[in-house]
Amino acid sequence: MEIIIKIADEKNAAELLEIYKPYVEKTAITFEYDVPSVEEFSQRIKNIKEKYPYIIAFSDDEIVGYAYASAFKDRSAYDWSVETSVYVKESCKRCGIGALLYKKLEEILSMQGFLNVNACIAYTEKQDENLTNDSVYFHKKLGYSLVGEFHKCGYKFGKWYEMVWMEKFIGKHSDKPKQIIPFKEIENKL
């Protein structure tokens, strides 16, 4: 399976939403209860791309996954840190698509000057039909380290789930970090 990574566009919202929909409806991977509308999802893409990358994976002209970064926290001191997200089409899991998306995402984030990538991951002591801990294993494989756990903080499908934070450094920390370049300023160079 050949995978091509491209920059997402708002016009991709309906296809991306089809990938995201099962995660909302059948899993605790996202704590979102309701599937957003295409219009809302399109606006999310547009808003994220002002500052952060939003990328999609194609195979045979079909979108099979997507990844993006977003604000870690909304305070200036956190400017060099982002939160990452990745979603892969159900039928394409375990094909290496998520890893390819994260590699490209980290490459772009590094170009922008980001130093820390963080992942907020739903977690469970006892795996069930709505949540496995595959996302934790995926992030460990990609070099992320576990840095914290919140207990019984997400309620979905009549159950309480934990949440863990994982982090990875993608740049060198200095006393004078470079200014972050907004994604919209480098998008055309990619």
PDB file of C-alpha atoms in Angstrom:
ATOM      1  CA  MET A   1       0.000   0.000   0.000  1.00  0.00           C
ATOM      2  CA  GLU A   2       1.585   3.254  -1.130  1.00  0.00           C
ATOM      3  CA  ILE A   3       0.825   6.177   1.181  1.00  0.00           C
ATOM      4  CA  ILE A   4       1.014   9.813   0.125  1.00  0.00           C
ATOM      5  CA  ILE A   5       0.873  12.536   2.772  1.00  0.00           C
ATOM      6  CA  LYS A   6      -0.718  15.881   1.873  1.00  0.00           C
ATOM      7  CA  ILE A   7      -1.955  18.978   3.650  1.00  0.00           C
ATOM      8  CA  ALA A   8      -5.627  18.768   4.621  1.00  0.00           C
ATOM      9  CA  ASP A   9      -8.110  21.252   3.291  1.00  0.00           C
ATOM     10  CA  GLU A  10     -11.541  22.191   4.590  1.00  0.00           C
ATOM     11  CA  LYS A  11     -13.017  20.460   1.525  1.00  0.00           C
ATOM     12  CA  ASN A  12     -11.721  17.163   3.009  1.00  0.00           C
ATOM     13  CA  ALA A  13     -13.981  17.550   6.051  1.00  0.00           C
ATOM     14  CA  ALA A  14     -16.661  15.043   4.988  1.00  0.00           C
ATOM     15  CA  GLU A  15     -14.115  12.283   4.261  1.00  0.00           C
ATOM     16  CA  LEU A  16     -12.192  12.956   7.468  1.00  0.00           C
ATOM     17  CA  LEU A  17     -15.408  12.955   9.437  1.00  0.00           C
ATOM     18  CA  GLU A  18     -16.189   9.471   8.073  1.00  0.00           C
ATOM     19  CA  ILE A  19     -12.878   8.289   9.558  1.00  0.00           C
ATOM     20  CA  TYR A  20     -13.544  10.047  12.876  1.00  0.00           C
ATOM     21  CA  LYS A  21     -17.220   9.018  13.217  1.00  0.00           C
ATOM     22  CA  PRO A  22     -16.602   5.401  14.401  1.00  0.00           C
ATOM     23  CA  TYR A  23     -14.166   6.676  17.040  1.00  0.00           C
ATOM     24  CA  VAL A  24     -16.942   8.865  18.473  1.00  0.00           C
ATOM     25  CA  GLU A  25     -19.743   6.339  18.159  1.00  0.00           C
ATOM     26  CA  LYS A  26     -17.958   3.122  19.156  1.00  0.00           C
ATOM     27  CA  THR A  27     -14.877   3.992  21.221  1.00  0.00           C
ATOM     28  CA  ALA A  28     -13.659   5.919  24.211  1.00  0.00           C
ATOM     29  CA  ILE A  29     -10.584   6.981  22.230  1.00  0.00           C
ATOM     30  CA  THR A  30     -12.241  10.376  21.933  1.00  0.00           C
ATOM     31  CA  PHE A  31     -14.352  11.642  24.796  1.00  0.00           C
ATOM     32  CA  GLU A  32     -16.578  13.465  22.323  1.00  0.00           C
ATOM     33  CA  TYR A  33     -20.168  12.136  22.588  1.00  0.00           C
ATOM     34  CA  ASP A  34     -21.689  13.473  19.363  1.00  0.00           C
ATOM     35  CA  VAL A  35     -20.332  13.339  15.840  1.00  0.00           C
ATOM     36  CA  PRO A  36     -19.758  16.926  14.696  1.00  0.00           C
ATOM     37  CA  SER A  37     -21.394  18.250  11.543  1.00  0.00           C
ATOM     38  CA  VAL A  38     -19.362  18.547   8.358  1.00  0.00           C
ATOM     39  CA  GLU A  39     -19.511  22.328   8.723  1.00  0.00           C
ATOM     40  CA  GLU A  40     -18.145  22.209  12.277  1.00  0.00           C
ATOM     41  CA  PHE A  41     -15.409  19.770  11.270  1.00  0.00           C
ATOM     42  CA  SER A  42     -14.470  21.984   8.326  1.00  0.00           C
ATOM     43  CA  GLN A  43     -14.188  24.956  10.675  1.00  0.00           C
ATOM     44  CA  ARG A  44     -11.972  22.939  13.030  1.00  0.00           C
ATOM     45  CA  ILE A  45      -9.587  22.201  10.159  1.00  0.00           C
ATOM     46  CA  LYS A  46      -9.494  25.861   9.145  1.00  0.00           C
ATOM     47  CA  ASN A  47      -8.901  27.058  12.721  1.00  0.00           C
ATOM     48  CA  ILE A  48      -6.135  24.550  13.408  1.00  0.00           C
ATOM     49  CA  LYS A  49      -4.295  25.367  10.175  1.00  0.00           C
ATOM     50  CA  GLU A  50      -3.884  29.002  11.206  1.00  0.00           C
ATOM     51  CA  LYS A  51      -1.015  27.932  13.459  1.00  0.00           C
ATOM     52  CA  TYR A  52      -0.619  24.148  13.300  1.00  0.00           C
ATOM     53  CA  PRO A  53      -0.288  21.458  10.614  1.00  0.00           C
ATOM     54  CA  TYR A  54      -3.241  19.282   9.637  1.00  0.00           C
ATOM     55  CA  ILE A  55      -2.247  16.453   7.299  1.00  0.00           C
ATOM     56  CA  ILE A  56      -3.941  13.555   5.535  1.00  0.00           C
ATOM     57  CA  ALA A  57      -2.760  10.184   4.241  1.00  0.00           C
ATOM     58  CA  PHE A  58      -3.911   8.957   0.828  1.00  0.00           C
ATOM     59  CA  SER A  59      -3.810   5.450  -0.580  1.00  0.00           C
ATOM     60  CA  ASP A  60      -5.191   4.870  -4.068  1.00  0.00           C
ATOM     61  CA  ASP A  61      -6.783   8.346  -4.056  1.00  0.00           C
ATOM     62  CA  GLU A  62      -8.680   7.558  -0.841  1.00  0.00           C
ATOM     63  CA  ILE A  63      -8.068   9.281   2.478  1.00  0.00           C
ATOM     64  CA  VAL A  64      -7.032   6.592   4.969  1.00  0.00           C
ATOM     65  CA  GLY A  65      -5.962   8.705   7.941  1.00  0.00           C
ATOM     66  CA  TYR A  66      -5.180  12.124   9.276  1.00  0.00           C
ATOM     67  CA  ALA A  67      -3.150  13.828  11.980  1.00  0.00           C
ATOM     68  CA  TYR A  68      -2.884  17.316  13.354  1.00  0.00           C
ATOM     69  CA  ALA A  69      -1.408  19.367  16.136  1.00  0.00           C
ATOM     70  CA  SER A  70      -3.198  21.841  18.346  1.00  0.00           C
ATOM     71  CA  ALA A  71      -2.457  24.081  21.296  1.00  0.00           C
ATOM     72  CA  PHE A  72      -1.157  22.301  24.369  1.00  0.00           C
ATOM     73  CA  LYS A  73      -2.233  25.161  26.635  1.00  0.00           C
ATOM     74  CA  ASP A  74      -3.367  28.678  25.835  1.00  0.00           C
ATOM     75  CA  ARG A  75      -0.598  30.595  27.602  1.00  0.00           C
ATOM     76  CA  SER A  76       2.481  32.132  25.958  1.00  0.00           C
ATOM     77  CA  ALA A  77       4.962  30.101  27.996  1.00  0.00           C
ATOM     78  CA  TYR A  78       3.567  26.924  26.368  1.00  0.00           C
ATOM     79  CA  ASP A  79       4.083  28.198  22.805  1.00  0.00           C
ATOM     80  CA  TRP A  80       6.776  25.574  22.029  1.00  0.00           C
ATOM     81  CA  SER A  81       4.533  22.652  22.984  1.00  0.00           C
ATOM     82  CA  VAL A  82       1.654  21.100  21.041  1.00  0.00           C
ATOM     83  CA  GLU A  83      -0.887  18.346  21.493  1.00  0.00           C
ATOM     84  CA  THR A  84      -0.986  15.766  18.706  1.00  0.00           C
ATOM     85  CA  SER A  85      -3.870  13.678  17.369  1.00  0.00           C
ATOM     86  CA  VAL A  86      -4.041  10.901  14.797  1.00  0.00           C
ATOM     87  CA  TYR A  87      -6.941   8.890  13.380  1.00  0.00           C
ATOM     88  CA  VAL A  88      -6.757   6.047  10.876  1.00  0.00           C
ATOM     89  CA  LYS A  89      -9.587   4.480   8.893  1.00  0.00           C
ATOM     90  CA  GLU A  90     -10.861   1.358  10.684  1.00  0.00           C
ATOM     91  CA  SER A  91      -9.974  -0.977   7.805  1.00  0.00           C
ATOM     92  CA  CYS A  92      -6.431   0.418   7.595  1.00  0.00           C
ATOM     93  CA  LYS A  93      -5.272   0.094  11.191  1.00  0.00           C
ATOM     94  CA  ARG A  94      -1.913  -1.560  11.846  1.00  0.00           C
ATOM     95  CA  CYS A  95      -0.644  -0.745   8.352  1.00  0.00           C
ATOM     96  CA  GLY A  96       1.896   1.890   9.461  1.00  0.00           C
ATOM     97  CA  ILE A  97      -0.248   4.852   8.405  1.00  0.00           C
ATOM     98  CA  GLY A  98      -0.336   6.433  11.875  1.00  0.00           C
ATOM     99  CA  ALA A  99       3.443   6.254  12.173  1.00  0.00           C
ATOM    100  CA  LEU A 100       3.908   7.839   8.727  1.00  0.00           C
ATOM    101  CA  LEU A 101       1.496  10.637   9.631  1.00  0.00           C
ATOM    102  CA  TYR A 102       3.264  11.312  12.943  1.00  0.00           C
ATOM    103  CA  LYS A 103       6.692  11.323  11.275  1.00  0.00           C
ATOM    104  CA  LYS A 104       5.542  13.968   8.787  1.00  0.00           C
ATOM    105  CA  LEU A 105       3.686  15.908  11.482  1.00  0.00           C
ATOM    106  CA  GLU A 106       6.812  16.031  13.674  1.00  0.00           C
ATOM    107  CA  GLU A 107       8.914  17.099  10.678  1.00  0.00           C
ATOM    108  CA  ILE A 108       6.606  20.052   9.982  1.00  0.00           C
ATOM    109  CA  LEU A 109       6.349  20.977  13.669  1.00  0.00           C
ATOM    110  CA  SER A 110      10.159  20.998  13.903  1.00  0.00           C
ATOM    111  CA  MET A 111      10.339  23.327  10.892  1.00  0.00           C
ATOM    112  CA  GLN A 112       7.959  25.653  12.712  1.00  0.00           C
ATOM    113  CA  GLY A 113      10.134  25.662  15.845  1.00  0.00           C
ATOM    114  CA  PHE A 114       8.048  23.477  18.174  1.00  0.00           C
ATOM    115  CA  LEU A 115      10.046  21.459  20.700  1.00  0.00           C
ATOM    116  CA  ASN A 116       7.584  19.286  22.625  1.00  0.00           C
ATOM    117  CA  VAL A 117       4.837  17.051  21.266  1.00  0.00           C
ATOM    118  CA  ASN A 118       2.277  15.811  23.770  1.00  0.00           C
ATOM    119  CA  ALA A 119      -0.459  13.236  23.428  1.00  0.00           C
ATOM    120  CA  CYS A 120      -3.558  13.044  25.616  1.00  0.00           C
ATOM    121  CA  ILE A 121      -4.694   9.419  25.500  1.00  0.00           C
ATOM    122  CA  ALA A 122      -7.733   7.641  26.909  1.00  0.00           C
ATOM    123  CA  TYR A 123      -6.541   4.746  29.058  1.00  0.00           C
ATOM    124  CA  THR A 124      -8.065   1.883  30.970  1.00  0.00           C
ATOM    125  CA  GLU A 125      -6.831  -0.544  33.590  1.00  0.00           C
ATOM    126  CA  LYS A 126      -9.200  -3.156  32.137  1.00  0.00           C
ATOM    127  CA  GLN A 127      -9.547  -3.095  28.368  1.00  0.00           C
ATOM    128  CA  ASP A 128     -13.062  -3.470  26.982  1.00  0.00           C
ATOM    129  CA  GLU A 129     -15.011  -3.303  23.717  1.00  0.00           C
ATOM    130  CA  ASN A 130     -14.753   0.503  23.702  1.00  0.00           C
ATOM    131  CA  LEU A 131     -11.105   0.995  24.625  1.00  0.00           C
ATOM    132  CA  THR A 132      -7.837  -0.860  24.365  1.00  0.00           C
ATOM    133  CA  ASN A 133      -4.497   0.631  25.290  1.00  0.00           C
ATOM    134  CA  ASP A 134      -3.138   0.325  21.750  1.00  0.00           C
ATOM    135  CA  SER A 135      -2.674   4.095  21.516  1.00  0.00           C
ATOM    136  CA  VAL A 136      -0.297   4.055  24.492  1.00  0.00           C
ATOM    137  CA  TYR A 137       1.741   1.263  22.867  1.00  0.00           C
ATOM    138  CA  PHE A 138       1.721   3.134  19.546  1.00  0.00           C
ATOM    139  CA  HIS A 139       3.101   6.301  21.157  1.00  0.00           C
ATOM    140  CA  LYS A 140       5.750   4.374  23.130  1.00  0.00           C
ATOM    141  CA  LYS A 141       6.905   2.767  19.888  1.00  0.00           C
ATOM    142  CA  LEU A 142       7.309   6.258  18.392  1.00  0.00           C
ATOM    143  CA  GLY A 143       9.463   7.476  21.286  1.00  0.00           C
ATOM    144  CA  TYR A 144       6.889   9.088  23.561  1.00  0.00           C
ATOM    145  CA  SER A 145       7.273   8.734  27.334  1.00  0.00           C
ATOM    146  CA  LEU A 146       4.501   8.471  29.891  1.00  0.00           C
ATOM    147  CA  VAL A 147       4.457  11.595  32.074  1.00  0.00           C
ATOM    148  CA  GLY A 148       1.139  11.555  33.896  1.00  0.00           C
ATOM    149  CA  GLU A 149      -2.169   9.841  34.554  1.00  0.00           C
ATOM    150  CA  PHE A 150      -5.556  11.234  35.522  1.00  0.00           C
ATOM    151  CA  HIS A 151      -7.981   8.825  37.134  1.00  0.00           C
ATOM    152  CA  LYS A 152     -11.667   8.411  36.264  1.00  0.00           C
ATOM    153  CA  CYS A 153     -11.774  11.701  34.399  1.00  0.00           C
ATOM    154  CA  GLY A 154     -13.685  10.679  31.268  1.00  0.00           C
ATOM    155  CA  TYR A 155     -17.159   9.157  31.345  1.00  0.00           C
ATOM    156  CA  LYS A 156     -18.444   7.449  28.222  1.00  0.00           C
ATOM    157  CA  PHE A 157     -20.623   4.389  27.521  1.00  0.00           C
ATOM    158  CA  GLY A 158     -21.567   4.171  31.202  1.00  0.00           C
ATOM    159  CA  LYS A 159     -17.961   3.736  32.348  1.00  0.00           C
ATOM    160  CA  TRP A 160     -15.203   5.888  33.806  1.00  0.00           C
ATOM    161  CA  TYR A 161     -11.919   5.991  31.911  1.00  0.00           C
ATOM    162  CA  GLU A 162      -8.478   7.254  32.788  1.00  0.00           C
ATOM    163  CA  MET A 163      -6.398   9.602  30.689  1.00  0.00           C
ATOM    164  CA  VAL A 164      -2.630   9.595  30.312  1.00  0.00           C
ATOM    165  CA  TRP A 165      -0.277  12.213  28.964  1.00  0.00           C
ATOM    166  CA  MET A 166       2.742  11.211  26.914  1.00  0.00           C
ATOM    167  CA  GLU A 167       5.483  13.489  25.592  1.00  0.00           C
ATOM    168  CA  LYS A 168       8.358  13.537  23.155  1.00  0.00           C
ATOM    169  CA  PHE A 169      11.018  16.165  22.534  1.00  0.00           C
ATOM    170  CA  ILE A 170      11.507  16.976  18.841  1.00  0.00           C
ATOM    171  CA  GLY A 171      13.937  19.856  19.248  1.00  0.00           C
ATOM    172  CA  LYS A 172      16.680  21.219  21.436  1.00  0.00           C
ATOM    173  CA  HIS A 173      15.629  23.416  24.342  1.00  0.00           C
ATOM    174  CA  SER A 174      17.654  26.602  24.784  1.00  0.00           C
ATOM    175  CA  ASP A 175      17.538  29.755  26.869  1.00  0.00           C
ATOM    176  CA  LYS A 176      16.328  31.693  23.811  1.00  0.00           C
ATOM    177  CA  PRO A 177      13.985  29.506  21.768  1.00  0.00           C
ATOM    178  CA  LYS A 178      13.157  30.612  18.244  1.00  0.00           C
ATOM    179  CA  GLN A 179       9.819  32.250  17.575  1.00  0.00           C
ATOM    180  CA  ILE A 180       7.214  29.791  16.328  1.00  0.00           C
ATOM    181  CA  ILE A 181       6.348  30.126  12.646  1.00  0.00           C
ATOM    182  CA  PRO A 182       2.573  29.820  12.100  1.00  0.00           C
ATOM    183  CA  PHE A 183       1.638  26.979   9.776  1.00  0.00           C
ATOM    184  CA  LYS A 184      -0.195  29.271   7.357  1.00  0.00           C
ATOM    185  CA  GLU A 185       3.157  30.995   6.696  1.00  0.00           C
ATOM    186  CA  ILE A 186       4.950  27.805   5.615  1.00  0.00           C
ATOM    187  CA  GLU A 187       2.078  25.765   4.144  1.00  0.00           C
ATOM    188  CA  ASN A 188       2.884  26.736   0.557  1.00  0.00           C
ATOM    189  CA  LYS A 189       6.525  25.677   0.996  1.00  0.00           C
ATOM    190  CA  LEU A 190       5.593  22.073   1.797  1.00  0.00           C
TER     191      LEU A 190
END
